[in-house]
Tab-separated table of C-alpha atoms in Angstrom:
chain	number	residue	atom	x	y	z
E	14	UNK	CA	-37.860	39.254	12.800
E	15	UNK	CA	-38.023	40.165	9.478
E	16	UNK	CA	-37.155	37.950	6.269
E	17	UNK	CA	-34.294	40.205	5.419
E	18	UNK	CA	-32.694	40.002	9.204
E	19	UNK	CA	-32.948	36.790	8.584
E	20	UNK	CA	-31.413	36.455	5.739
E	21	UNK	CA	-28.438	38.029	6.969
E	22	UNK	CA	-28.260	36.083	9.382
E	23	UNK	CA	-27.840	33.214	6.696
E	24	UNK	CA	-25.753	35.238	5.082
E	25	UNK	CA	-23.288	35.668	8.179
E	26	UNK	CA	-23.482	31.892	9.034
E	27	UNK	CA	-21.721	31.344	5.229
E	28	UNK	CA	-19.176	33.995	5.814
E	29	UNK	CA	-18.675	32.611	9.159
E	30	UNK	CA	-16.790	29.266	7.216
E	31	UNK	CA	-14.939	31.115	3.905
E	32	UNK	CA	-11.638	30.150	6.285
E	33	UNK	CA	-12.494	26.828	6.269
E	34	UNK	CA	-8.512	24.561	5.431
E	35	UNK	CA	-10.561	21.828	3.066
E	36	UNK	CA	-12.378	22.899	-0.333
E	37	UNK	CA	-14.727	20.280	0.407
E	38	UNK	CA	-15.249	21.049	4.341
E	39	UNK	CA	-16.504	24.380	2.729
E	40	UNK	CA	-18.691	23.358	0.122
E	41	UNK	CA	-20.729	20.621	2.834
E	42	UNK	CA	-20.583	23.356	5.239
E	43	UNK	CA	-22.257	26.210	3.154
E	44	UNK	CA	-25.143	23.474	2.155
E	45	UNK	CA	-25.692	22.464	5.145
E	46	UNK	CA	-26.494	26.099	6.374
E	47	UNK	CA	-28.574	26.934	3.250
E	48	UNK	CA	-30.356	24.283	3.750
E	49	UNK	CA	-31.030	23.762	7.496
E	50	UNK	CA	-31.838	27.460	7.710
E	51	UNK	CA	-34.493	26.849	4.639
E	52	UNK	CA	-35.811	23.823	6.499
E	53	UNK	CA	-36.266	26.281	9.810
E	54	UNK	CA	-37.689	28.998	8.349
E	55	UNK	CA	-40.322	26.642	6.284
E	56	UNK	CA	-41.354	24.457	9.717
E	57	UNK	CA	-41.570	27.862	11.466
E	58	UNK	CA	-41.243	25.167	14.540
E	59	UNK	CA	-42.119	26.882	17.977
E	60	UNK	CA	-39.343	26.737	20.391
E	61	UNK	CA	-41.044	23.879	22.127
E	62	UNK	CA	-40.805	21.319	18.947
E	63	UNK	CA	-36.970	22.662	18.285
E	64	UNK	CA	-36.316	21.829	21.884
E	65	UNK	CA	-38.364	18.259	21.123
E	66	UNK	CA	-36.124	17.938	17.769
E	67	UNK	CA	-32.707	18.369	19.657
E	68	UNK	CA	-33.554	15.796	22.422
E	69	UNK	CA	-35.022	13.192	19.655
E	70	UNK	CA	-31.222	13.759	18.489
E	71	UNK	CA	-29.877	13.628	21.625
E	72	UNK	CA	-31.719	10.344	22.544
E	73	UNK	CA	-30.900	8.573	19.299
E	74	UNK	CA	-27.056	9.019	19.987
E	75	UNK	CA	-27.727	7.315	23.253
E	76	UNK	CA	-29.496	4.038	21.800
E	77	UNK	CA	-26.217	3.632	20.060
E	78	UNK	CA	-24.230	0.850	21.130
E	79	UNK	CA	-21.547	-1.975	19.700
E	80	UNK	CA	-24.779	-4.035	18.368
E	81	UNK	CA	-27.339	-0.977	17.563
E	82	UNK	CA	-26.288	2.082	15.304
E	83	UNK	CA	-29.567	4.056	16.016
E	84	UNK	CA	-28.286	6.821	13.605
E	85	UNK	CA	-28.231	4.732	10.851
E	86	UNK	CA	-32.024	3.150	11.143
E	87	UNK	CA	-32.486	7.115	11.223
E	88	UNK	CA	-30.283	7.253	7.898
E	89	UNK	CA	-32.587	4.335	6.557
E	90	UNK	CA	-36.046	4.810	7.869
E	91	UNK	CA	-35.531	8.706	5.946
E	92	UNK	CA	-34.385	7.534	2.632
E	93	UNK	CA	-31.289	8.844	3.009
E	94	UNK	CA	-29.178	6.094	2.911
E	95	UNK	CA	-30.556	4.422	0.083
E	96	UNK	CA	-29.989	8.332	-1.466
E	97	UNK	CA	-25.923	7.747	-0.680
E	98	UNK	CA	-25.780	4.666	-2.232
E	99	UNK	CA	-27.255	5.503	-5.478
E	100	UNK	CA	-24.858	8.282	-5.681
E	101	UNK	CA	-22.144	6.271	-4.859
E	102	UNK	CA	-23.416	3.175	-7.177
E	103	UNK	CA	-24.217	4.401	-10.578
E	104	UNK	CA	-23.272	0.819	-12.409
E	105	UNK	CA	-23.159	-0.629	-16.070
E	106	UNK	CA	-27.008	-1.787	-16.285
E	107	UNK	CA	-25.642	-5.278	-16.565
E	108	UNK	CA	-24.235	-5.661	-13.314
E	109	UNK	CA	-26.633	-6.524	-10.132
E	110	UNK	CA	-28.045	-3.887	-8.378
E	111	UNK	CA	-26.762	-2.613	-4.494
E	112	UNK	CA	-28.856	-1.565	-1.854
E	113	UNK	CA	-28.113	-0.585	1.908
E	114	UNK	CA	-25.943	-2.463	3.891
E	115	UNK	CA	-27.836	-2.454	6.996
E	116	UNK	CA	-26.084	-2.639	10.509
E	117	UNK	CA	-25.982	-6.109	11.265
E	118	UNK	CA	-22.599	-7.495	9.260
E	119	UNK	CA	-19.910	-8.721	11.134
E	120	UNK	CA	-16.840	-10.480	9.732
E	121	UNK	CA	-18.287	-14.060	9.494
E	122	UNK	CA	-16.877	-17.518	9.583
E	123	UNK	CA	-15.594	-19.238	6.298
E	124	UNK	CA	-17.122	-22.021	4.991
E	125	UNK	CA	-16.590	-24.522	2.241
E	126	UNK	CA	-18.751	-24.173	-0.898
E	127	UNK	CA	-22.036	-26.723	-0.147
E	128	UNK	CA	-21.457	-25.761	3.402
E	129	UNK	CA	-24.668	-25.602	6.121
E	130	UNK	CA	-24.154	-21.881	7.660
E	131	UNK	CA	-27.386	-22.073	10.033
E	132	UNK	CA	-25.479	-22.804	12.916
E	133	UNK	CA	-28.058	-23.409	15.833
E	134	UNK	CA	-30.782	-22.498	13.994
E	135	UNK	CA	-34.365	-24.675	13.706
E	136	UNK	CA	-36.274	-23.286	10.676
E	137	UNK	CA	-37.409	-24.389	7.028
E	138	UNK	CA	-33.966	-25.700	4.926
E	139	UNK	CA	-33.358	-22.715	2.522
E	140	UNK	CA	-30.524	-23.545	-0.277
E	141	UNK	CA	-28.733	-20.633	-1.548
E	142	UNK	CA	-26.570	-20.915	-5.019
E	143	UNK	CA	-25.373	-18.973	-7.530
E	144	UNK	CA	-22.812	-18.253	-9.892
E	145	UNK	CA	-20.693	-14.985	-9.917
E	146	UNK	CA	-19.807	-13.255	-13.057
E	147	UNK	CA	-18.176	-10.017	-14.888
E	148	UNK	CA	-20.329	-8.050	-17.543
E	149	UNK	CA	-19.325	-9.813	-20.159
E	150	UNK	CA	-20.977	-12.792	-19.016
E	151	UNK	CA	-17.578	-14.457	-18.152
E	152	UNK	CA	-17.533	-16.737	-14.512
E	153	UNK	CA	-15.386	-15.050	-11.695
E	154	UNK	CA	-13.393	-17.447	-9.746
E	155	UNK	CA	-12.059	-17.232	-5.777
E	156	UNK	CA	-14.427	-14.485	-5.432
E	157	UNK	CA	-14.995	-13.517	-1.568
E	158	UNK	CA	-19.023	-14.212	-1.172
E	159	UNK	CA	-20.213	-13.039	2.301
E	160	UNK	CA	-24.083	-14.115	3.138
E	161	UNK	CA	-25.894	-13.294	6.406
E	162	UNK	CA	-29.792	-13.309	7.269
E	163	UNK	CA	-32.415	-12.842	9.924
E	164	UNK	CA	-33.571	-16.110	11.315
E	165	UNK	CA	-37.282	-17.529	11.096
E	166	UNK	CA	-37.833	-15.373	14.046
E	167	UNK	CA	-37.121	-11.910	12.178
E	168	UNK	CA	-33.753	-11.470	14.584
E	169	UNK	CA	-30.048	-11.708	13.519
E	170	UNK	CA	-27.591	-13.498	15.573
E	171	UNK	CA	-25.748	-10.348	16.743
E	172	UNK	CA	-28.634	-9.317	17.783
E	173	UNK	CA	-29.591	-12.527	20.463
E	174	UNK	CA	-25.754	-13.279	21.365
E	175	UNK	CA	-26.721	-13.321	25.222
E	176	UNK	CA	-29.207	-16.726	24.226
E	177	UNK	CA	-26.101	-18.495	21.720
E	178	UNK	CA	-23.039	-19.082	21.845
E	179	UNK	CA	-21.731	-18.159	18.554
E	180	UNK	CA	-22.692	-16.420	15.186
E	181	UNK	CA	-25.477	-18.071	12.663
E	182	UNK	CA	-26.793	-17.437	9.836
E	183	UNK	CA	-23.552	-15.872	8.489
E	184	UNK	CA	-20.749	-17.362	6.037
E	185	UNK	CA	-18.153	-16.022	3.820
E	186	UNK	CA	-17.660	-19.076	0.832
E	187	UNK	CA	-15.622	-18.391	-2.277
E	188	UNK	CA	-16.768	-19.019	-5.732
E	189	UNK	CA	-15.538	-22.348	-7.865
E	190	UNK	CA	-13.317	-22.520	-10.699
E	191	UNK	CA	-16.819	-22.035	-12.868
E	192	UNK	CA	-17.997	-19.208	-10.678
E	193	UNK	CA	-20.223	-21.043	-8.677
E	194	UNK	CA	-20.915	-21.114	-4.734
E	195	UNK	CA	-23.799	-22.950	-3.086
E	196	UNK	CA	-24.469	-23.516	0.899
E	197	UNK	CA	-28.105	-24.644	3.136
E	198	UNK	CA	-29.044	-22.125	6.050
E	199	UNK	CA	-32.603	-21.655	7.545
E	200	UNK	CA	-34.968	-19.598	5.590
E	201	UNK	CA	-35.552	-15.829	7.107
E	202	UNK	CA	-38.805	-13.659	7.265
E	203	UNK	CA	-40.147	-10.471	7.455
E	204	UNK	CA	-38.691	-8.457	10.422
E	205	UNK	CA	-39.099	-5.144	12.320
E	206	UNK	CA	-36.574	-2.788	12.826
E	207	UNK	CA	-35.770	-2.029	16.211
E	208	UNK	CA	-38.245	-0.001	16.907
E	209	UNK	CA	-38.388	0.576	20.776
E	210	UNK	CA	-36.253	3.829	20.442
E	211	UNK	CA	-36.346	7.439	18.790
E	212	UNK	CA	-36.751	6.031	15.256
E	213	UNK	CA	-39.525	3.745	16.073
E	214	UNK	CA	-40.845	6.734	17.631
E	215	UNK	CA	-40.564	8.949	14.273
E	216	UNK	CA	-42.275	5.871	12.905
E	217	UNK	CA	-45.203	6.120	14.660
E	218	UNK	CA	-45.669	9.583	14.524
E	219	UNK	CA	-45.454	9.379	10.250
E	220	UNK	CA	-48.404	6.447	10.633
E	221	UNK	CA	-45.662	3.669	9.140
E	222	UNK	CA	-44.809	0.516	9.860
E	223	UNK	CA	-41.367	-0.957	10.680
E	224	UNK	CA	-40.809	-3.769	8.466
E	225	UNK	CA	-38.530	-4.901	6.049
E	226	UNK	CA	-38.998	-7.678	3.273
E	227	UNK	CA	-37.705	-11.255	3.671
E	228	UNK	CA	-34.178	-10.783	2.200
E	229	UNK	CA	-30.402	-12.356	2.192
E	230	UNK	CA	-27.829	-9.765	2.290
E	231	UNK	CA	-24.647	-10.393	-0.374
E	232	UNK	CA	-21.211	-8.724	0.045
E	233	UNK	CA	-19.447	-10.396	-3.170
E	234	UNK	CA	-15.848	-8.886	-3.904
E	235	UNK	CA	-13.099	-9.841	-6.484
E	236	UNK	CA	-9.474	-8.352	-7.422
E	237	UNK	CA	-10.588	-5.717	-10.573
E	238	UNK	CA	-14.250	-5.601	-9.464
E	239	UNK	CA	-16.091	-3.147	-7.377
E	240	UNK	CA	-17.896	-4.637	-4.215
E	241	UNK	CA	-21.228	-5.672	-4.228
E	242	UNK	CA	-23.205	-4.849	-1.170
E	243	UNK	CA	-27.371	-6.027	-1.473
E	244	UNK	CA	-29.816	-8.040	-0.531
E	245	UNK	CA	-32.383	-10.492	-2.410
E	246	UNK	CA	-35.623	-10.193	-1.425
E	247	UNK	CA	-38.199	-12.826	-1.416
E	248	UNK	CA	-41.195	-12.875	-4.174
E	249	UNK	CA	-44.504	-12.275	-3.189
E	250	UNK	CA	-43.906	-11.190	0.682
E	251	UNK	CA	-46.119	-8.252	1.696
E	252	UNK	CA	-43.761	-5.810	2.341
E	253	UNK	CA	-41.873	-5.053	-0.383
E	254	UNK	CA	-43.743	-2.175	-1.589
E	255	UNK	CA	-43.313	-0.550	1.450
E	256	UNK	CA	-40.265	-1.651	2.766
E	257	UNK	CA	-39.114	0.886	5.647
E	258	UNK	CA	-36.021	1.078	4.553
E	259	UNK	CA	-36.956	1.924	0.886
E	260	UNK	CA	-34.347	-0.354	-0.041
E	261	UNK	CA	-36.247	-2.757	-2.661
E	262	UNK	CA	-35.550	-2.862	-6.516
E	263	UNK	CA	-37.237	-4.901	-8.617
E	264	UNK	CA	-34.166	-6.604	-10.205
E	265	UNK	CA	-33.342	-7.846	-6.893
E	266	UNK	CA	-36.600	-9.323	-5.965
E	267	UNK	CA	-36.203	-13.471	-6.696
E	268	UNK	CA	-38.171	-16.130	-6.389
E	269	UNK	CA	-37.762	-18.623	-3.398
E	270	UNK	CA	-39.166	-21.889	-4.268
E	271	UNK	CA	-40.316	-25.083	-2.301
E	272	UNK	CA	-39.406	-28.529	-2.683
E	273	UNK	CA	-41.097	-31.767	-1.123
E	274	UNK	CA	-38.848	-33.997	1.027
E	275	UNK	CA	-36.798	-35.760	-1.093
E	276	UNK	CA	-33.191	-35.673	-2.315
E	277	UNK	CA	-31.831	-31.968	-2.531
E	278	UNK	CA	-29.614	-30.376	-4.966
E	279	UNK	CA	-26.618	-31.601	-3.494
E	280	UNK	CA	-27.572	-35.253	-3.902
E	281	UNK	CA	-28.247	-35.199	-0.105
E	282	UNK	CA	-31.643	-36.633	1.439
E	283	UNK	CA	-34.382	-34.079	2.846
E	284	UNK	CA	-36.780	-35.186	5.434
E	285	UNK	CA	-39.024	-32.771	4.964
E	286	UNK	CA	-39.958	-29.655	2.503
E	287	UNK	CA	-36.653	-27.515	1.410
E	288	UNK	CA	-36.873	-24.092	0.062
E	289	UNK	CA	-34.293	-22.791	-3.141
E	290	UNK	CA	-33.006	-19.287	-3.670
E	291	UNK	CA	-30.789	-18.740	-6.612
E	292	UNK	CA	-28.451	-15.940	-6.429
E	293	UNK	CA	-26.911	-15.043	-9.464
E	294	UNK	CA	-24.956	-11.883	-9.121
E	295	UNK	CA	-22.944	-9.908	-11.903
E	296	UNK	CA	-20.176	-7.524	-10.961
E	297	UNK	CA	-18.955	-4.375	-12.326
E	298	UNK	CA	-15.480	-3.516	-13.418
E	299	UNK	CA	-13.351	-1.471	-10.774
């Protein structure tokens, strides 16, 4: 087939949705053709590797469950997501910096600030605080701060409900009168993806690994501000150059620093060593 037929084929394909009801339906429609058919025609693939790229699809919507969204590893491991939420995140550059979500938030339990969140947990004592504030430097009170983690094992709890009874390693807390929130969980690690489906696959395929950085993921909301989703990510671990998710920025990479046994920030006794994050976040306006 010739470039021109195909390009009226292209050509057809766009006709084929002027009718579309929505403006917008329209516009995503017409780039998607453009660019999937550019995307064919450069590939050239043989009808063998389309056939292999429709059942790679095929078998990621089937890893999908209530506890696994294999689409949006997919979404991740590409870039794109990280892509979507710059576009949808263009902030003042004082406020803190978002990244992906990531599939593993549920609604967690509330706490009170000071609060132990690990749950069932055994791991190193990791003491989060922080203070939330607007641009101006101002403190934010009775904002909603929701914190969840991988535990020392690299797994979240969602992940391992069939082995404990409830949810760890996830709290929602609310900020003080001065902005402030504090709680103890386990420290996390470095983790894999899943990587025993189609994406894990891809990986291998591309010669890359599948892990992330040690990280905390924040969702911090408050009436007149736009939601914060992100993470902070450990200093020093060995991934976060080439975190498979390409969701590290430097202004969210924090120190986490350890502490002998002795009396913690909360006045309490530690037996042994105790490990400090501190979480600072600044919100934009809405």
């Amino acid at each position: 087939m010739s470039d021109d037929a195909m390009d009226a084929i292209t050509a057809r394909a766009l006709r084929s949705v002027e009718g579309a009801a929505s403006p917008r339906a329209r516009q995503v429609s017409e780039a998607l053709i453009r660019h999937l058919h550019a995307f064919v025609r450069e590939v050239a693939p043989t009808e063998q590797e389309w056939m292999a790229g429709i059942a790679f699809l095929t078998r990621t919507g089937q890893m999908c469950s209530d506890s696994r969204q294999e689409y949006i590893l997919l979404s991740d491991v590409l870039g794109v997501s990280m892509i979507v939420d710059a576009i949808n995140n263009r902030l003042p550059a004082e406020a803190t910096e978002t990244t992906v979500f990531g599939p593993f938030y549920v609604p967690p339990p509330s706490f009170p600030s000071g609060a132990d969140m690990r749950g069932d947990l055994a791991g190193a004592s990791l003491f989060i605080s922080g203070v939330v504030r607007a641009a101006d430097g101002s403190p934010i009170a009775d904002a909603t701060i929701d914190i969840w983690h991988a535990d020392a094992e690299g797994f979240y709890d969602v992940q391992k409900q069939h082995d404990r009874p409830g949810l760890a390693a996830r709290g929602r807390f609310r900020s003080t009168a001065d902005g402030g929130f504090s709680l103890w969980t386990v420290r996390p690690t470095a983790y894999p993806i899943p990587d025993d489906g189609p994406v894990g696959d891809l990986l291998k395929l591309q010669g890359r690994h599948p892990y992330r950085p040690e990280h905390v993921h924040f969702m911090v909301s408050a009436p007149g501000y736009r939601k914060l989703v992100t993470h902070l990510f450990a200093a020093g671990d060995p991934y976060l150059d080439s975190d498979v998710v390409f969701g590290v920025k430097p202004s969210l990479i924090r120190p986490i620093v350890v502490h002998p046994a002795g009396p913690g920030p909360d006045g309490g006794m530690r037996t042994g060593p105790w490990h400090e994050l501190r979480a600072d976040v600044v919100l934009a306006p809405e």
